[in-house]
Amino acid sequence: MKAKDTGQEAESSRQGANLIFNSDAIRERLIMRKFLIALATLGELLCVTACRVENRKAANEPAQPAAVAGEARADGNARKWWKEAVVYQIYPRSFKDSNGDGIGDLRGITSKLDYLKSLGVDVIWLNPVFSSPNDDNGYDISDYRGIMKEFGTMQDFDALLKGMHDRNLKLVMDLVVNHSSDEHEWFKQSRSSRDNPYRDYYHWWPAEKGKPAPRRSFFDVNGDAWKFDETTNSYYLHYFSQKQPDLNWENPKLREEIYSMMRFWFDKGVDGFRMDVIPFISKDTTFPEMPAKYKGDWGRFYANGPYVHKYLQEMNKEALSKYDVMTVAEGTGVTTADALDYVDADRNELNMLYHFEGVSLGYLPDSLKIPDPKGYSLVEFKNIYSKWDSVFADKGWGTIYLGNHDQPRMVTRWGNDAPQWRELSSKMLTTFLFTMRATPYYYAGDELGMNNIKFARIEDYRDIESLNWYQQIKNKGGDLRQFLEAQKIAARDNGRTPFQWDTTANAGFTTGTPWLKVNPNYTTVNVAAEDNNANSCLNYFRKIVKLRKDNPVLIYGKYTLLDQDNPDVYAYTRELDGRKILVLLNFKDKPVSAKTGLDVSKAKVLLGNYPTASPNGQLQPYEAAIYEFW
Ligand code: TEU
Ligand code: CA
């Protein structure tokens, strides 16, 4: 039974019912009410359009002093284009291959710009496209001003950037400066001799001082973040793979290199940066033992280096503040306690950050992402996202995501990808992402309801994290079968399978052999099939993007969690300028009820993933419904 989305028709059927009583008075009252509502909406739209015109003008004009660009609203919701934006993330390696080598590339993305425009999104975040030997798929950069040869040329990049700007799409790149590639000229120089001028661009520990204090590597087969290099009889630090040596931000020359590179891309017209593990950049270079207070949580320890905020304020002064750009930190190791230190506007550091507390839910503690057989608790899920909403209630601004290139597909991880539930639960999760008081970061392919491919064999994996963790467990004689089962849910490659365009070979992603296998369900789950199907995940996505953009209450409105302890339903309201929205989300494959104390029968349905939205809070399996109260 293909659930037809709720739009106007449901509303008309419920209004029909009301008319049996004394018609004239009711008709008059309804007409008056409609007139008032239309007036309010017109008012809202006028001011939002004014704001948009303002932002668009601002985007093309040099940066204006903050006060003008985002007049402070009474409730502290200073308007900013990146608060009202929808960020769509593209993993270039898997989006569209234009030359048949099985690897996605920049010309491939350029060929799909009209599709991106059709989605209604504003900002495109591209994972790294810089020169790289791809030990970690681009997160190991060998030239920060060069384009990865597999992805194309600088001309291809310039054409892509122009194509985006011509369509009023902004382009955000990925700044990977906690570490570089070991094939970067800086590291080649640095490892060549102890008195090379680039020596202090990295962290070296002379072996004659003995083994340095342990440091955990997230990717190293032995988990060791120190690698001995005999050329200079020294160890170098690498929080990720051995081919990703950490840069020494304590060195002002290195910092100026980074700021100059950022200005290079901003001068080209790039609209911002997503910043890779940026909380990790500052190290205590005496490399003491990790203090007990971190209870083995390396992420938290790495994220609290002594000068991280001094450097981000310097970066803001030397680069960011000179352009009207957006910045978002990958907030590894950041908690609600120190999040505002990064994004409080008065600190002149960054605009936003994304945290890992939500996406870490449901894994067995201290495991290599082994899912808890009991699944995840919705009550905990709700508490986490409500807590983070409160962090940014008056200052800063939040982000919301459920998927990206480091996460499995959201419908498999948080929804239900069984055939009868995949579309409904995908739409339900999309509804959540577009009705929170935070900028949504949406991962390419989730708009189609793409789910995990669930490889059974290690040979099918390409990701260094899966391959090295597998080797690590094998070396320790651990349970490889359990690990492979767990990776079917948790592995990053599940989020990296090629984008599904149509039913031609390899889903129309490539005419060659794809670098990573295509999910065989591309025969039904693809853009071509969903484009013309009004009830597809794709068109639901387009509808809810438009709904968010047309209703500032869904962007800036105050968030209030309802029915907190309900284990099956996520219910919350959004309120702004007298408007009140209720969102009901059923996270289970069974009918459930929400106790919100609000009578939805008196409300107008704005959108839902069933033909008729629940008239009484009794929700159908995976039902999502957005109501407005008058
Ligand atoms: O990810 C940092 C990070 O924390 C990831 O290691 C994440 O925790 C893990 O993969 C989840 O399984 C960033 C990039 O997003 C990631 O793709 C890179 O591999 C990593 O940094 C190193 O640059
Ligand atoms: Ca290619």
XYZ file of C-alpha atoms and ligand atoms in Angstrom:
654
model
C 0.000 0.000 0.000
C 1.948 3.071 -1.241
C 1.324 5.826 1.277
C 0.267 8.975 -0.612
C 1.612 12.130 1.082
C -0.822 14.364 2.877
C -1.293 17.811 1.254
C -4.438 19.915 0.892
C -6.897 17.087 0.035
C -6.869 15.733 3.644
C -7.604 19.223 4.916
C -10.617 19.595 2.592
C -12.091 16.245 3.739
C -11.861 17.353 7.430
C -13.258 20.882 6.693
C -16.143 19.308 4.754
C -17.240 17.648 8.001
C -17.479 20.969 9.929
C -19.978 22.574 7.551
C -23.139 20.648 8.677
C -23.842 23.201 11.496
C -25.405 26.831 10.809
C -23.622 27.416 7.550
C -23.860 31.237 7.035
C -22.195 32.224 10.343
C -19.563 29.462 9.996
C -18.931 30.421 6.377
C -18.474 34.085 7.370
C -16.250 33.141 10.296
C -14.196 30.851 8.073
C -13.834 33.489 5.375
C -12.774 36.053 7.994
C -10.349 33.511 9.470
C -8.934 32.702 6.026
C -8.561 36.403 5.307
C -6.683 36.948 8.590
C -4.493 33.916 7.986
C -3.715 34.972 4.429
C -2.816 38.397 5.763
C -0.460 36.902 8.385
C 1.168 34.577 5.844
C 1.529 37.431 3.389
C 3.136 39.490 6.175
C 5.532 36.643 7.000
C 6.349 35.969 3.350
C 6.963 39.664 2.684
C 9.424 39.903 5.551
C 11.155 36.611 4.625
C 11.413 37.634 1.001
C 12.787 40.967 2.183
C 15.278 39.028 4.282
C 16.151 36.741 1.316
C 16.663 39.678 -0.998
C 18.773 41.138 1.794
C 20.843 37.948 2.072
C 21.188 37.472 -1.659
C 22.301 41.106 -2.000
C 24.612 40.485 1.011
C 25.969 37.313 -0.583
C 27.062 39.201 -3.640
C 28.126 42.314 -1.821
C 31.255 42.506 0.307
C 30.618 41.519 3.961
C 28.441 44.038 5.789
C 28.837 44.813 9.483
C 26.867 42.075 11.296
C 24.209 44.380 12.703
C 22.873 45.395 9.265
C 23.044 41.956 7.615
C 21.141 40.174 10.381
C 18.974 42.572 12.307
C 18.735 41.118 15.800
C 15.212 39.908 16.401
C 13.700 40.363 19.828
C 14.268 36.677 20.528
C 17.945 36.714 19.645
C 17.367 35.022 16.281
C 19.726 37.247 14.313
C 19.013 36.327 10.698
C 21.891 34.787 8.724
C 21.768 33.131 5.301
C 23.461 30.021 6.700
C 20.793 29.708 9.410
C 18.069 29.667 6.759
C 20.027 27.454 4.374
C 19.582 23.792 3.543
C 22.997 22.159 3.144
C 23.158 19.223 0.718
C 26.301 17.089 0.998
C 27.854 15.491 -2.081
C 30.484 12.746 -1.844
C 32.194 13.478 -5.184
C 33.688 10.002 -5.563
C 30.182 8.494 -5.632
C 27.938 11.139 -7.242
C 28.439 11.048 -11.037
C 31.262 9.772 -13.214
C 31.709 11.728 -16.458
C 34.584 9.834 -18.075
C 33.863 6.157 -17.473
C 36.708 5.427 -15.063
C 34.239 4.327 -12.396
C 35.074 7.276 -10.127
C 32.764 10.237 -9.693
C 34.230 13.600 -10.684
C 33.656 17.370 -10.923
C 32.312 17.334 -14.495
C 29.857 14.688 -13.323
C 28.537 17.042 -10.634
C 28.388 19.928 -13.101
C 26.255 17.781 -15.397
C 23.731 17.380 -12.570
C 23.425 20.988 -11.405
C 19.838 21.299 -12.614
C 18.924 18.265 -10.514
C 20.495 19.944 -7.491
C 18.584 23.134 -8.214
C 15.358 21.138 -8.490
C 15.801 20.002 -4.897
C 15.426 23.543 -3.550
C 18.637 23.312 -1.508
C 20.927 26.321 -1.091
C 24.391 25.159 -0.145
C 26.409 22.240 -1.537
C 29.064 20.794 0.778
C 31.670 18.905 -1.221
C 33.877 16.379 0.528
C 37.566 16.970 -0.237
C 38.407 17.451 -3.934
C 42.070 18.417 -3.404
C 45.162 16.556 -4.651
C 45.419 13.343 -2.644
C 46.838 9.789 -2.845
C 43.449 8.764 -1.371
C 44.644 6.722 1.555
C 41.450 8.022 3.238
C 39.506 9.116 0.150
C 40.760 12.676 -0.002
C 41.061 13.328 3.735
C 44.811 13.073 3.153
C 45.724 16.131 1.102
C 49.050 16.416 -0.753
C 48.397 19.877 -2.278
C 45.824 22.238 -0.765
C 45.675 24.404 -3.900
C 45.440 21.494 -6.356
C 42.450 19.469 -7.586
C 42.567 15.663 -7.171
C 43.491 14.267 -10.599
C 40.709 11.648 -10.473
C 38.194 14.437 -9.929
C 39.427 16.673 -12.771
C 41.231 19.987 -13.218
C 41.058 23.489 -11.737
C 39.169 24.504 -14.887
C 36.586 21.807 -14.075
C 36.355 23.200 -10.560
C 35.932 26.797 -11.787
C 33.202 25.666 -14.184
C 31.418 23.867 -11.334
C 31.650 26.896 -9.043
C 30.320 29.194 -11.783
C 27.498 26.758 -12.579
C 26.478 26.745 -8.949
C 26.592 30.506 -8.509
C 24.626 30.970 -11.742
C 21.915 28.900 -10.062
C 22.250 30.734 -6.722
C 23.773 27.647 -5.146
C 26.636 28.207 -2.728
C 29.668 25.922 -2.569
C 31.256 24.891 0.711
C 34.546 22.967 0.574
C 36.158 20.648 3.156
C 39.097 22.074 5.127
C 41.329 19.189 6.254
C 44.097 20.859 8.221
C 44.435 18.797 11.387
C 46.619 16.599 9.222
C 47.925 16.469 5.683
C 49.005 13.597 3.476
C 52.497 12.180 4.068
C 52.979 12.837 0.340
C 52.532 16.585 0.844
C 55.787 18.445 0.006
C 55.757 19.859 3.559
C 55.999 16.342 5.064
C 58.559 15.124 2.547
C 60.746 18.063 3.585
C 59.915 17.675 7.279
C 60.882 13.979 7.490
C 64.102 14.467 5.494
C 66.174 15.967 8.375
C 65.753 17.376 11.855
C 66.916 20.849 10.808
C 64.814 21.118 7.671
C 62.832 24.405 7.678
C 59.612 22.375 7.467
C 60.533 20.119 10.407
C 58.165 21.947 12.779
C 55.243 21.757 10.391
C 54.548 18.375 12.056
C 54.870 16.791 15.529
C 58.145 14.857 15.962
C 59.456 13.021 19.075
C 63.183 12.172 18.968
C 63.588 8.448 19.719
C 66.564 9.040 21.986
C 64.029 10.472 24.482
C 62.356 7.019 24.520
C 58.764 6.138 23.421
C 56.415 9.145 23.768
C 53.276 8.887 25.915
C 50.654 6.710 24.185
C 48.279 8.319 21.742
C 45.342 6.431 20.118
C 45.002 6.390 16.322
C 41.440 5.961 14.986
C 42.637 4.078 11.888
C 46.034 2.534 12.634
C 45.939 -1.295 12.580
C 47.655 -1.261 15.988
C 45.700 1.784 17.130
C 49.050 3.570 17.712
C 49.198 7.248 16.724
C 53.015 7.418 16.914
C 54.949 6.120 13.868
C 58.708 5.613 14.047
C 60.565 7.096 11.080
C 64.173 5.859 10.841
C 65.312 8.647 8.493
C 65.618 10.991 11.456
C 65.292 8.337 14.230
C 62.089 9.995 15.416
C 58.385 9.334 15.887
C 55.735 11.438 14.173
C 52.117 11.861 15.353
C 49.104 10.712 13.303
C 45.658 10.617 14.950
C 44.334 8.931 11.800
C 46.299 6.759 9.353
C 50.091 6.663 9.095
C 49.688 8.531 5.799
C 47.860 11.355 7.633
C 50.553 13.038 9.813
C 49.138 15.739 12.122
C 50.124 19.320 11.329
C 51.810 21.369 14.059
C 49.478 24.315 14.637
C 51.766 25.591 17.386
C 53.981 26.798 14.454
C 52.818 30.308 13.340
C 54.359 29.816 9.892
C 52.131 26.772 9.359
C 49.058 28.681 10.510
C 49.742 31.539 8.086
C 50.122 28.943 5.266
C 46.639 27.657 6.109
C 45.005 31.119 6.298
C 46.623 32.106 2.989
C 45.273 28.913 1.366
C 41.778 29.642 2.715
C 41.915 33.171 1.285
C 42.997 31.622 -2.048
C 39.738 29.627 -2.243
C 37.583 32.469 -0.875
C 39.026 34.799 -3.552
C 37.914 32.245 -6.117
C 34.374 32.635 -4.765
C 34.069 29.605 -2.480
C 31.308 30.275 0.079
C 32.631 28.511 3.139
C 34.339 25.533 4.755
C 33.282 22.443 6.649
C 36.244 21.903 8.937
C 37.510 18.355 9.467
C 38.203 17.392 13.129
C 39.111 21.059 13.707
C 38.813 20.704 17.543
C 41.872 18.398 17.383
C 44.347 20.958 15.901
C 46.018 22.136 19.129
C 48.296 19.704 21.018
C 50.146 19.996 24.330
C 53.561 19.426 22.741
C 55.045 18.092 25.966
C 52.772 15.098 25.163
C 51.871 14.171 28.746
C 49.999 10.972 29.662
C 46.258 11.361 28.975
C 44.715 12.578 32.288
C 42.410 10.060 33.985
C 39.485 12.530 33.841
C 39.031 11.692 30.175
C 38.291 8.046 31.062
C 39.905 6.800 27.885
C 37.793 9.085 25.671
C 40.534 10.044 23.220
C 38.168 12.256 21.197
C 37.399 14.447 24.180
C 41.087 14.575 25.165
C 42.174 15.513 21.625
C 39.471 18.177 21.398
C 40.713 20.143 24.353
C 44.156 21.216 23.212
C 45.464 24.388 24.941
C 45.114 26.915 22.086
C 42.320 25.674 19.804
C 40.173 28.751 20.415
C 43.120 31.166 20.089
C 43.809 29.660 16.666
C 40.169 29.784 15.542
C 39.948 33.444 16.571
C 43.166 34.079 14.636
C 41.744 32.207 11.613
C 38.608 34.334 11.834
C 40.673 37.537 11.947
C 43.097 36.523 9.181
C 40.606 34.907 6.808
C 36.970 34.289 7.720
C 35.972 37.838 8.736
C 37.137 39.185 5.373
C 34.396 37.334 3.449
C 30.683 36.591 3.745
C 31.228 32.856 4.164
C 29.853 30.063 6.366
C 31.901 27.801 8.579
C 30.909 24.542 10.282
C 33.149 22.479 12.531
C 33.094 18.715 12.610
C 32.756 18.757 16.372
C 34.586 15.545 17.270
C 35.040 15.452 21.036
C 32.919 18.585 21.590
C 30.189 18.408 24.231
C 27.248 20.617 25.183
C 29.549 22.100 27.833
C 32.023 23.642 25.377
C 30.059 23.878 22.129
C 29.291 27.583 22.507
C 33.015 28.286 22.814
C 33.209 27.463 19.109
C 30.074 29.131 17.771
C 29.037 31.974 20.086
C 29.076 34.880 17.599
C 30.642 37.187 20.189
C 33.761 34.977 20.246
C 34.445 35.490 16.488
C 35.372 31.884 15.804
C 32.974 29.696 13.748
C 29.277 29.768 12.775
C 28.189 26.207 13.504
C 29.389 22.775 14.534
C 27.975 19.283 14.319
C 28.216 16.873 17.259
C 28.521 13.076 17.468
C 26.330 12.407 20.494
C 23.277 11.512 18.421
C 24.955 9.357 15.777
C 26.915 7.461 18.453
C 23.680 6.230 20.034
C 22.900 2.530 19.874
C 26.461 1.186 19.678
C 27.907 -1.063 22.392
C 30.269 1.129 24.482
C 34.016 0.936 23.620
C 33.219 -1.294 20.639
C 34.309 -0.766 17.040
C 30.759 0.375 16.235
C 29.046 -2.918 17.177
C 25.299 -2.086 17.231
C 23.455 -2.827 20.467
C 21.139 -5.797 19.637
C 18.360 -3.947 21.556
C 18.642 -1.097 19.025
C 18.591 2.523 20.179
C 16.290 4.172 22.723
C 14.049 6.851 21.191
C 13.753 8.508 24.595
C 17.553 8.920 24.693
C 17.492 10.077 21.060
C 14.937 12.759 21.935
C 16.822 13.866 25.029
C 20.058 14.260 23.094
C 18.563 16.404 20.322
C 16.516 18.412 22.806
C 19.603 19.047 24.957
C 21.557 20.284 21.952
C 18.620 22.500 20.913
C 18.784 24.160 24.331
C 22.524 24.819 23.955
C 21.781 27.190 21.075
C 18.427 28.533 22.284
C 19.757 32.065 22.839
C 23.262 32.077 21.404
C 25.087 30.352 18.619
C 23.215 28.192 16.134
C 22.833 24.446 15.757
C 23.049 21.895 12.964
C 21.089 18.682 12.447
C 22.057 15.556 10.491
C 21.490 11.781 10.564
C 23.758 10.752 7.724
C 26.985 11.674 5.956
C 30.066 10.008 4.386
C 31.169 8.694 7.844
C 27.780 7.256 8.736
C 25.624 4.415 7.432
C 22.491 5.312 5.479
C 19.989 7.036 7.829
C 16.994 4.894 6.858
C 18.865 1.710 7.768
C 20.399 3.126 10.952
C 17.532 5.155 12.399
C 14.501 4.071 10.341
C 13.562 0.723 8.855
C 14.783 -0.330 5.412
C 12.487 -3.338 5.092
C 10.630 -2.970 1.720
C 7.257 -2.004 3.237
C 8.756 0.544 5.617
C 11.749 2.025 3.768
C 9.951 4.958 2.084
C 7.716 5.798 5.044
C 10.500 5.748 7.626
C 12.845 7.646 5.289
C 10.264 10.409 4.919
C 9.670 10.402 8.666
C 13.383 10.947 9.348
C 13.532 13.652 6.676
C 10.613 15.357 8.408
C 12.627 15.392 11.635
C 15.661 16.954 9.910
C 13.615 19.775 8.371
C 11.537 20.743 11.385
C 14.232 21.319 13.992
C 15.678 24.699 15.030
C 19.033 24.045 13.345
C 20.526 24.141 9.862
C 19.878 20.744 8.187
C 22.826 18.902 6.616
C 21.316 16.407 4.226
C 23.328 13.636 2.582
C 22.995 13.002 -1.139
C 20.993 9.843 -1.789
C 18.918 10.062 1.376
C 16.368 12.065 -0.644
C 15.831 8.854 -2.660
C 15.582 6.693 0.467
C 18.877 4.926 -0.356
C 19.746 2.277 2.229
C 22.791 0.239 3.288
C 24.269 -2.247 0.822
C 25.395 -4.533 3.696
C 28.434 -6.229 2.183
C 28.959 -9.773 3.504
C 32.631 -9.987 2.531
C 35.569 -7.821 3.636
C 36.783 -7.918 0.013
C 33.922 -5.629 -1.015
C 34.975 -2.862 1.365
C 37.231 -0.017 0.242
C 37.239 2.201 3.392
C 40.473 2.335 5.429
C 38.431 2.330 8.673
C 36.734 -1.009 7.881
C 39.838 -2.640 6.387
C 42.169 -1.606 9.218
C 39.689 -2.425 11.957
C 39.191 -5.871 10.354
C 42.987 -6.403 10.365
C 43.205 -5.133 13.958
C 40.594 -7.692 15.120
C 42.253 -10.459 13.043
C 45.641 -9.666 14.616
C 44.063 -9.980 18.041
C 42.257 -13.222 17.083
C 38.927 -11.411 17.629
C 35.449 -12.303 16.306
C 35.615 -11.373 12.615
C 32.162 -12.803 11.878
C 30.613 -10.495 14.520
C 32.577 -7.554 13.092
C 31.391 -8.201 9.529
C 27.805 -8.537 10.742
C 28.160 -5.218 12.602
C 29.691 -3.505 9.575
C 26.550 -4.311 7.559
C 24.879 -1.680 9.754
C 27.722 0.606 10.781
C 30.338 0.700 8.050
C 31.032 4.045 6.338
C 31.057 2.392 2.881
C 27.294 1.855 3.280
C 26.947 5.617 2.907
C 29.367 5.762 -0.002
C 27.805 3.445 -2.601
C 27.291 5.195 -5.963
C 24.354 7.569 -6.354
C 21.382 5.934 -8.081
C 20.260 7.948 -11.106
C 18.266 5.452 -13.181
C 17.853 1.794 -14.167
C 20.682 1.701 -16.702
C 23.865 -0.215 -15.868
C 25.421 0.767 -12.539
C 22.405 3.001 -11.866
C 23.644 5.484 -14.487
C 26.521 6.454 -12.178
C 29.236 5.272 -14.567
C 29.689 3.558 -17.911
C 32.795 1.911 -16.390
C 33.319 -0.314 -13.341
C 32.256 1.566 -10.191
C 34.999 2.008 -7.543
C 32.483 0.638 -5.013
C 29.590 -1.697 -5.830
C 26.178 -0.172 -6.578
C 23.239 -1.174 -4.356
C 21.277 -3.705 -6.440
C 18.008 -2.017 -5.472
C 18.837 0.807 -7.905
C 16.334 -0.776 -10.269
C 13.547 0.734 -8.120
C 15.351 3.292 -5.946
C 16.580 5.936 -8.404
C 15.983 9.542 -9.495
C 14.307 8.659 -12.804
C 11.680 6.480 -11.089
C 11.056 8.910 -8.242
C 11.125 12.176 -10.187
C 7.682 11.711 -11.707
C 6.134 9.897 -8.776
C 4.416 12.515 -6.636
C 4.587 10.233 -3.596
C 8.261 9.345 -3.885
C 10.849 10.107 -1.225
C 12.378 12.544 -3.731
C 9.228 14.624 -4.105
C 8.523 14.485 -0.396
C 11.999 15.946 0.054
C 11.254 18.755 -2.383
C 7.990 19.515 -0.586
C 9.483 19.685 2.880
C 12.439 21.824 1.754
C 9.907 24.294 0.332
C 7.752 24.086 3.463
C 10.744 24.974 5.667
C 11.742 27.862 3.446
C 8.231 29.288 3.307
C 7.720 29.096 7.079
C 10.300 30.904 9.266
C 8.620 29.315 12.282
C 10.261 26.046 11.165
C 13.654 27.786 11.073
C 13.687 30.195 14.010
C 10.654 29.006 16.000
C 11.131 28.062 19.664
C 11.400 24.260 20.076
C 9.505 22.459 22.834
C 9.646 18.684 23.416
C 6.323 17.027 24.271
C 5.460 13.568 25.595
C 9.144 13.171 26.554
C 8.985 9.602 27.864
C 6.972 8.210 24.967
C 9.212 5.352 23.673
C 7.625 5.346 20.213
C 6.772 8.940 19.262
C 8.884 12.071 18.914
C 6.520 15.039 19.402
C 7.505 18.699 19.599
C 6.204 22.158 18.839
C 7.798 25.135 17.102
C 6.518 28.617 17.868
C 7.246 32.033 16.366
C 5.344 35.304 16.154
C 2.129 33.691 17.340
C 2.359 30.764 15.000
C 2.411 27.256 16.525
C 3.457 24.104 14.697
C 3.211 20.542 16.042
C 5.371 17.759 14.636
C 4.488 14.132 15.327
C 6.903 11.355 14.320
C 6.245 7.641 14.829
C 9.608 5.858 15.029
C 7.996 2.381 15.146
C 6.486 -0.103 12.679
C 3.184 -0.209 14.603
C 0.284 2.180 15.317
C 1.089 4.298 18.375
C -0.374 7.343 20.062
C 1.130 10.619 21.141
C -0.026 12.348 24.317
C 0.611 16.008 23.511
C -2.377 17.667 25.195
C -3.057 19.311 21.824
C -6.199 18.578 19.785
C -4.933 18.053 16.228
C -8.489 17.796 14.970
C -8.553 21.596 15.253
C -5.296 21.971 13.416
C -4.395 22.355 9.779
C -2.136 19.675 8.309
C 0.831 21.245 6.509
C 2.462 18.002 5.409
C 2.529 14.288 6.213
C 3.823 11.041 4.753
C 0.417 9.355 4.688
C -2.483 10.320 2.382
C -4.491 11.450 5.410
C -2.686 12.646 8.487
C -3.772 11.267 11.819
C -6.875 13.260 12.948
C -6.424 12.393 16.616
C -2.791 11.698 17.470
C -3.180 7.993 16.703
C -0.245 7.542 14.361
C 0.144 4.849 11.743
C 3.494 2.994 11.419
C 6.367 5.465 10.792
C 3.816 8.246 10.309
C 5.089 11.828 10.181
C 2.667 14.753 10.373
C 3.142 18.512 10.640
C 0.175 20.480 11.968
C -0.466 24.192 12.423
C -2.650 25.515 15.187
C -4.575 28.754 14.743
O 36.063 12.209 10.545
C 36.503 12.270 11.834
C 35.898 11.244 12.645
O 35.653 11.419 13.739
C 35.613 9.995 11.975
O 36.690 9.235 12.176
C 34.431 9.365 12.558
O 34.385 9.351 13.886
C 34.386 7.980 12.228
O 34.788 7.804 10.987
C 33.014 7.506 12.354
O 33.083 6.225 12.017
C 36.713 13.082 9.650
C 36.189 12.833 8.257
O 34.823 13.107 8.228
C 36.468 11.383 7.942
O 35.917 11.008 6.702
C 37.982 11.201 7.903
O 38.250 9.843 7.725
C 38.601 11.671 9.212
O 38.094 12.912 9.663
C 40.059 11.913 9.014
O 40.236 13.022 8.182
Ca 35.483 9.808 -13.406
